[in-house]
CSV table of C-alpha atoms and ligand atoms in Angstrom, one decimal:
chain,number,residue,atom,x,y,z
A,39,UNK,CA,2.1,-37.9,6.3
A,40,UNK,CA,-0.6,-40.6,5.6
A,41,UNK,CA,-3.1,-39.8,2.8
A,42,UNK,CA,-5.8,-42.1,1.4
A,43,UNK,CA,-7.5,-41.0,-1.8
A,44,UNK,CA,-10.6,-42.9,-2.8
A,45,UNK,CA,-9.1,-46.2,-1.7
A,46,UNK,CA,-11.0,-49.5,-2.2
A,47,UNK,CA,-9.6,-52.9,-1.4
A,48,UNK,CA,-11.1,-56.1,-2.7
A,49,UNK,CA,-9.5,-59.4,-1.6
A,50,UNK,CA,-9.1,-62.2,-4.0
A,51,UNK,CA,-12.5,-64.0,-3.9
A,52,UNK,CA,-14.3,-60.8,-4.2
A,53,UNK,CA,-14.7,-59.6,-0.6
A,54,UNK,CA,-14.7,-55.8,-0.6
A,55,UNK,CA,-12.9,-54.9,2.7
A,56,UNK,CA,-12.6,-51.1,2.1
A,57,UNK,CA,-14.7,-48.8,-0.1
A,58,UNK,CA,-13.7,-45.3,-1.2
A,59,UNK,CA,-11.7,-44.4,1.8
A,60,UNK,CA,-10.3,-40.9,1.9
A,61,UNK,CA,-8.5,-39.2,4.8
A,62,UNK,CA,-5.3,-37.4,5.7
A,63,UNK,CA,-3.3,-37.7,8.9
A,64,UNK,CA,-0.8,-34.9,9.3
A,65,UNK,CA,2.8,-35.1,10.5
A,66,UNK,CA,2.7,-35.2,14.3
A,67,UNK,CA,-1.0,-36.1,14.6
A,68,UNK,CA,-2.3,-38.9,16.8
A,69,UNK,CA,-5.6,-40.6,15.9
A,70,UNK,CA,-7.7,-43.7,16.6
A,71,UNK,CA,-9.1,-46.1,14.0
A,72,UNK,CA,-12.2,-48.0,15.3
A,73,UNK,CA,-15.1,-50.1,14.1
A,74,UNK,CA,-16.5,-53.6,14.7
A,75,UNK,CA,-14.6,-56.7,14.0
A,76,UNK,CA,-14.4,-57.1,10.2
A,77,UNK,CA,-14.9,-53.4,9.5
A,78,UNK,CA,-11.6,-53.1,7.7
A,79,UNK,CA,-9.2,-51.7,10.4
A,80,UNK,CA,-6.4,-54.2,9.8
A,81,UNK,CA,-6.8,-54.0,6.1
A,82,UNK,CA,-6.4,-50.2,6.3
A,83,UNK,CA,-3.2,-50.5,8.4
A,84,UNK,CA,-1.8,-53.2,6.0
A,85,UNK,CA,-2.3,-50.8,3.1
A,86,UNK,CA,-0.1,-48.2,4.9
A,87,UNK,CA,2.6,-50.8,5.8
A,88,UNK,CA,2.5,-52.1,2.2
A,89,UNK,CA,1.5,-55.6,3.3
A,90,UNK,CA,-1.5,-55.2,1.0
A,91,UNK,CA,-2.0,-53.1,-2.1
A,92,UNK,CA,-5.1,-51.0,-2.9
A,93,UNK,CA,-7.4,-52.3,-5.6
A,94,UNK,CA,-8.4,-48.8,-6.5
A,95,UNK,CA,-7.2,-45.4,-5.4
A,96,UNK,CA,-4.0,-44.1,-3.9
A,97,UNK,CA,-2.2,-44.3,-0.6
A,98,UNK,CA,0.5,-41.7,0.1
A,99,UNK,CA,3.1,-42.0,2.8
A,100,UNK,CA,5.4,-39.0,3.3
A,101,UNK,CA,4.5,-37.9,-0.2
A,102,UNK,CA,5.3,-41.2,-1.8
A,103,UNK,CA,2.5,-42.8,-3.8
A,104,UNK,CA,2.6,-46.4,-2.7
A,105,UNK,CA,1.0,-47.7,-5.9
A,106,UNK,CA,3.8,-46.2,-7.9
A,107,UNK,CA,6.7,-47.7,-6.0
A,108,UNK,CA,8.3,-51.0,-7.1
A,109,UNK,CA,9.1,-54.0,-4.8
A,110,UNK,CA,12.7,-52.9,-4.4
A,111,UNK,CA,11.7,-49.6,-2.9
A,112,UNK,CA,9.2,-51.1,-0.4
A,113,UNK,CA,11.8,-51.6,2.4
A,114,UNK,CA,12.8,-47.9,2.2
A,115,UNK,CA,9.3,-46.7,2.6
A,116,UNK,CA,8.6,-49.3,5.4
A,117,UNK,CA,11.5,-47.8,7.3
A,118,UNK,CA,9.3,-44.8,8.0
A,119,UNK,CA,6.8,-47.0,9.8
A,120,UNK,CA,6.9,-48.7,13.2
A,121,UNK,CA,4.3,-51.5,13.6
A,122,UNK,CA,2.9,-52.7,16.9
A,123,UNK,CA,0.7,-55.8,17.0
A,124,UNK,CA,-1.8,-57.1,19.5
A,125,UNK,CA,0.2,-60.2,20.4
A,126,UNK,CA,3.5,-58.3,20.1
A,127,UNK,CA,5.1,-61.0,18.0
A,128,UNK,CA,8.3,-61.2,20.0
A,129,UNK,CA,10.8,-63.9,19.2
A,130,UNK,CA,10.7,-66.3,22.2
A,131,UNK,CA,14.2,-67.6,21.8
A,132,UNK,CA,15.7,-64.1,21.8
A,133,UNK,CA,16.4,-61.8,24.7
A,134,UNK,CA,14.7,-58.4,25.0
A,135,UNK,CA,17.8,-56.8,23.7
A,136,UNK,CA,17.9,-58.9,20.6
A,137,UNK,CA,14.2,-58.6,19.9
A,138,UNK,CA,14.5,-54.8,20.0
A,139,UNK,CA,17.8,-54.8,18.0
A,140,UNK,CA,16.3,-56.9,15.2
A,141,UNK,CA,15.2,-54.1,12.9
A,142,UNK,CA,18.6,-52.5,13.2
A,143,UNK,CA,20.4,-55.8,12.6
A,144,UNK,CA,18.4,-56.2,9.4
A,145,UNK,CA,19.3,-52.8,8.3
A,146,UNK,CA,23.0,-53.5,8.9
A,147,UNK,CA,23.8,-51.1,11.7
A,148,UNK,CA,27.1,-51.6,13.6
A,149,UNK,CA,27.0,-53.1,17.1
A,150,UNK,CA,28.0,-49.9,18.9
A,151,UNK,CA,25.1,-48.0,17.2
A,152,UNK,CA,22.8,-50.9,17.9
A,153,UNK,CA,23.6,-50.9,21.6
A,154,UNK,CA,23.1,-47.1,21.8
A,155,UNK,CA,19.7,-47.2,20.0
A,156,UNK,CA,18.4,-50.2,21.8
A,157,UNK,CA,19.2,-48.7,25.1
A,158,UNK,CA,17.5,-45.5,24.2
A,159,UNK,CA,14.4,-47.3,23.1
A,160,UNK,CA,14.3,-49.5,26.2
A,161,UNK,CA,14.8,-46.5,28.4
A,162,UNK,CA,11.8,-44.8,26.7
A,163,UNK,CA,9.5,-47.7,27.6
A,164,UNK,CA,11.0,-48.2,31.1
A,165,UNK,CA,12.6,-51.6,30.5
A,166,UNK,CA,16.3,-50.7,30.5
A,167,UNK,CA,16.9,-53.1,33.4
A,168,UNK,CA,15.3,-56.1,31.6
A,169,UNK,CA,17.4,-56.2,28.4
A,170,UNK,CA,18.7,-59.7,29.2
A,171,UNK,CA,15.3,-61.1,30.0
A,172,UNK,CA,13.5,-63.4,27.7
A,173,UNK,CA,9.9,-62.7,26.7
A,174,UNK,CA,8.4,-65.5,28.9
A,175,UNK,CA,10.0,-63.8,32.0
A,176,UNK,CA,8.0,-60.6,31.4
A,177,UNK,CA,4.4,-59.7,32.1
A,178,UNK,CA,1.9,-59.0,29.3
A,179,UNK,CA,2.3,-55.3,29.7
A,180,UNK,CA,6.1,-55.5,29.6
A,181,UNK,CA,6.0,-57.7,26.5
A,182,UNK,CA,3.9,-55.2,24.8
A,183,UNK,CA,6.4,-52.4,25.8
A,184,UNK,CA,9.2,-54.5,24.3
A,185,UNK,CA,7.2,-54.6,21.1
A,186,UNK,CA,6.8,-50.9,21.2
A,187,UNK,CA,10.6,-50.4,21.8
A,188,UNK,CA,11.2,-52.6,18.7
A,189,UNK,CA,8.8,-50.5,16.7
A,190,UNK,CA,10.5,-47.2,17.6
A,191,UNK,CA,14.1,-48.3,17.7
A,192,UNK,CA,14.9,-46.8,14.3
A,193,UNK,CA,12.9,-43.7,15.2
A,194,UNK,CA,10.3,-43.9,12.4
A,195,UNK,CA,8.1,-40.8,11.8
A,196,UNK,CA,5.0,-43.0,11.8
A,197,UNK,CA,3.7,-45.5,14.4
A,198,UNK,CA,0.9,-47.9,13.6
A,199,UNK,CA,-0.7,-50.1,16.2
A,200,UNK,CA,-3.2,-52.9,15.6
A,201,UNK,CA,-5.2,-53.6,18.8
A,202,UNK,CA,-2.2,-52.9,21.0
A,203,UNK,CA,-4.1,-53.3,24.2
A,204,UNK,CA,-6.3,-56.2,23.2
A,205,UNK,CA,-4.8,-58.5,25.8
A,206,UNK,CA,-4.3,-56.0,28.6
A,207,UNK,CA,-6.4,-54.8,31.5
A,208,UNK,CA,-7.7,-51.2,31.5
A,209,UNK,CA,-4.9,-49.8,33.7
A,210,UNK,CA,-2.1,-51.3,31.6
A,211,UNK,CA,-4.0,-50.2,28.5
A,212,UNK,CA,-4.0,-46.7,29.6
A,213,UNK,CA,-0.2,-46.9,30.4
A,214,UNK,CA,0.4,-48.1,26.8
A,215,UNK,CA,-1.7,-45.2,25.5
A,216,UNK,CA,0.4,-42.7,27.6
A,217,UNK,CA,3.4,-44.2,26.0
A,218,UNK,CA,2.0,-43.5,22.5
A,219,UNK,CA,1.3,-40.0,23.7
A,220,UNK,CA,4.9,-39.6,24.7
A,221,UNK,CA,6.1,-40.6,21.2
A,222,UNK,CA,3.5,-38.3,19.7
A,223,UNK,CA,4.6,-35.4,21.8
A,224,UNK,CA,8.0,-35.5,20.1
A,225,UNK,CA,6.5,-35.4,16.6
A,226,UNK,CA,5.7,-39.0,15.7
A,227,UNK,CA,2.5,-39.5,13.8
A,228,UNK,CA,0.5,-42.3,15.6
A,229,UNK,CA,-2.5,-44.3,14.3
A,230,UNK,CA,-4.0,-46.8,16.7
A,231,UNK,CA,-6.6,-49.4,15.6
A,232,UNK,CA,-8.8,-50.5,18.5
A,233,UNK,CA,-12.3,-51.6,19.2
A,234,UNK,CA,-11.9,-50.5,22.8
A,235,UNK,CA,-14.4,-47.6,22.8
A,236,UNK,CA,-13.9,-47.1,26.6
A,237,UNK,CA,-10.3,-46.4,26.1
A,238,UNK,CA,-10.9,-44.0,23.2
A,239,UNK,CA,-13.5,-42.1,25.3
A,240,UNK,CA,-10.8,-41.6,28.0
A,241,UNK,CA,-8.5,-39.9,25.5
A,242,UNK,CA,-9.3,-36.9,23.4
A,243,UNK,CA,-8.2,-37.6,19.8
A,244,UNK,CA,-9.5,-37.7,16.3
A,245,UNK,CA,-11.3,-41.0,15.7
A,246,UNK,CA,-11.8,-42.5,12.3
A,247,UNK,CA,-14.7,-45.0,12.4
A,248,UNK,CA,-15.1,-47.7,9.8
A,249,UNK,CA,-18.4,-49.4,9.2
A,250,UNK,CA,-18.4,-52.4,6.8
A,251,UNK,CA,-15.5,-51.0,4.9
A,252,UNK,CA,-16.7,-47.4,4.7
A,253,UNK,CA,-15.6,-44.3,6.6
A,254,UNK,CA,-18.7,-43.7,8.8
A,255,UNK,CA,-17.2,-41.0,10.9
A,256,UNK,CA,-14.1,-38.8,11.2
A,257,UNK,CA,-13.9,-36.5,14.1
A,258,UNK,CA,-12.9,-35.8,17.7
A,259,UNK,CA,-14.4,-38.0,20.4
A,260,UNK,CA,-15.2,-35.8,23.3
A,261,UNK,CA,-16.7,-37.2,26.4
A,262,UNK,CA,-17.1,-33.7,27.9
A,263,UNK,CA,-14.5,-34.2,30.6
A,264,UNK,CA,-11.4,-34.0,28.5
A,265,UNK,CA,-8.6,-36.3,29.7
A,266,UNK,CA,-8.5,-38.0,33.0
B,541,LIG,P1,-10.9,-55.6,11.2
B,541,LIG,O1,-9.4,-55.4,11.4
B,541,LIG,O2,-11.7,-54.3,11.4
B,541,LIG,O3,-11.4,-56.7,12.0
B,541,LIG,P2,-10.1,-56.7,8.6
B,541,LIG,O4,-9.5,-55.6,7.9
B,541,LIG,O5,-9.3,-57.7,9.3
B,541,LIG,O6,-11.1,-56.0,9.7
B,541,LIG,O7,-11.2,-57.4,7.7
B,541,LIG,C1,-12.1,-56.7,6.8
B,541,LIG,C2,-12.8,-57.7,6.0
B,541,LIG,O8,-11.9,-58.3,5.0
B,541,LIG,C3,-13.4,-58.9,6.8
B,541,LIG,O9,-14.6,-59.3,6.2
B,541,LIG,C4,-12.3,-60.0,6.5
B,541,LIG,O10,-12.9,-61.3,6.5
B,541,LIG,C5,-11.9,-59.7,5.1
B,541,LIG,N1,-10.4,-60.1,4.9
B,541,LIG,C6,-9.4,-59.7,5.7
B,541,LIG,N2,-8.2,-60.2,5.2
B,541,LIG,C7,-8.6,-61.0,4.1
B,541,LIG,C8,-7.9,-61.8,3.2
B,541,LIG,N3,-6.5,-61.9,3.3
B,541,LIG,N4,-8.6,-62.4,2.3
B,541,LIG,C9,-9.9,-62.3,2.2
B,541,LIG,N5,-10.6,-61.6,3.0
B,541,LIG,C10,-10.0,-60.9,4.0
B,542,LIG,P1,29.1,-57.4,29.4
B,542,LIG,O1,28.6,-58.8,29.3
B,542,LIG,O2,30.4,-57.3,30.2
B,542,LIG,O3,28.1,-56.3,29.8
B,542,LIG,P2,28.9,-57.2,26.6
B,542,LIG,O4,29.8,-56.8,25.5
B,542,LIG,O5,28.3,-58.6,26.5
B,542,LIG,O6,29.6,-56.9,27.9
B,542,LIG,O7,27.6,-56.2,26.6
B,542,LIG,C1,27.8,-54.8,26.4
B,542,LIG,C2,26.4,-54.2,26.3
B,542,LIG,O8,25.6,-54.8,25.3
B,542,LIG,C3,25.7,-54.5,27.6
B,542,LIG,O9,24.9,-53.3,27.9
B,542,LIG,C4,24.9,-55.6,27.2
B,542,LIG,O10,23.8,-55.7,28.1
B,542,LIG,C5,24.4,-55.3,25.8
B,542,LIG,N1,24.0,-56.6,25.1
B,542,LIG,C6,23.2,-57.5,25.7
B,542,LIG,N2,22.9,-58.4,24.8
B,542,LIG,C7,23.5,-58.2,23.7
B,542,LIG,C8,23.7,-58.8,22.5
B,542,LIG,N3,23.0,-60.0,22.2
B,542,LIG,N4,24.4,-58.3,21.5
B,542,LIG,C9,25.1,-57.1,21.8
B,542,LIG,N5,25.0,-56.5,23.0
B,542,LIG,C10,24.2,-57.0,23.9
């Protein structure tokens, strides 16, 4: 589903953010991506969502070699990817409904289909009763769940999250992780970048560890107790 082959990324100015990264995340897999600040986590996610391009090597999504696709094909590949951000990036002036509907509006869906899909997505994150609220009326955890609903509203096979629990307390963070597990349990591939090692230790998933742009470790974190 996501494959990196000897990928390096050098930013203009010469900073090498990633060096010779290779890994494969299969369809339906859930994994963490960790490492210190500056290790290259965001860069790696940006290469998957085609916000950045590799300097060397290849990134494949769903069999498509991203270095071979032209600008006009980018939106089609991006459709397969739901992105979740630390600060959720909701539009303040828009209702919950409209925030979640946005990706479908951009894709030109009809209103009836939009309503159906938005309601399904809000139901999944437990916010069906708040569709008319505005972001400032919601708690931090609820705002993050709206961001997740928006990311899954067009049912992409891949979910990417960049520090999704960065602003949340441990209890809410675990709730968000359970939500990712729910999507993973119905076949969605999930890759979560986080430096929250405590959170990772409480779950039992493959963990890719970046150190100064290199893949330092790729394996299962096991705290010996399994899940909580
Ligand atoms: P992380 O997400 O693990 O904190 P990043 O991928 O954001 O790491 O950054 C990796 C390295 O690349 C850092 O040293 C950062 O300063 C550098 N970097 C990130 N984005 C850019 C950019 N647009 N231009 C130049 N350097 C960048
Ligand atoms: P009513 O206001 O009587 O519920 P609407 O046609 O306004 O009828 O809404 C129909 C459904 O669409 C409701 O579930 C409503 O909550 C939902 N909805 C909310 N906001 C919007 C929006 N901006 N665009 C479309 N539908 C919306």
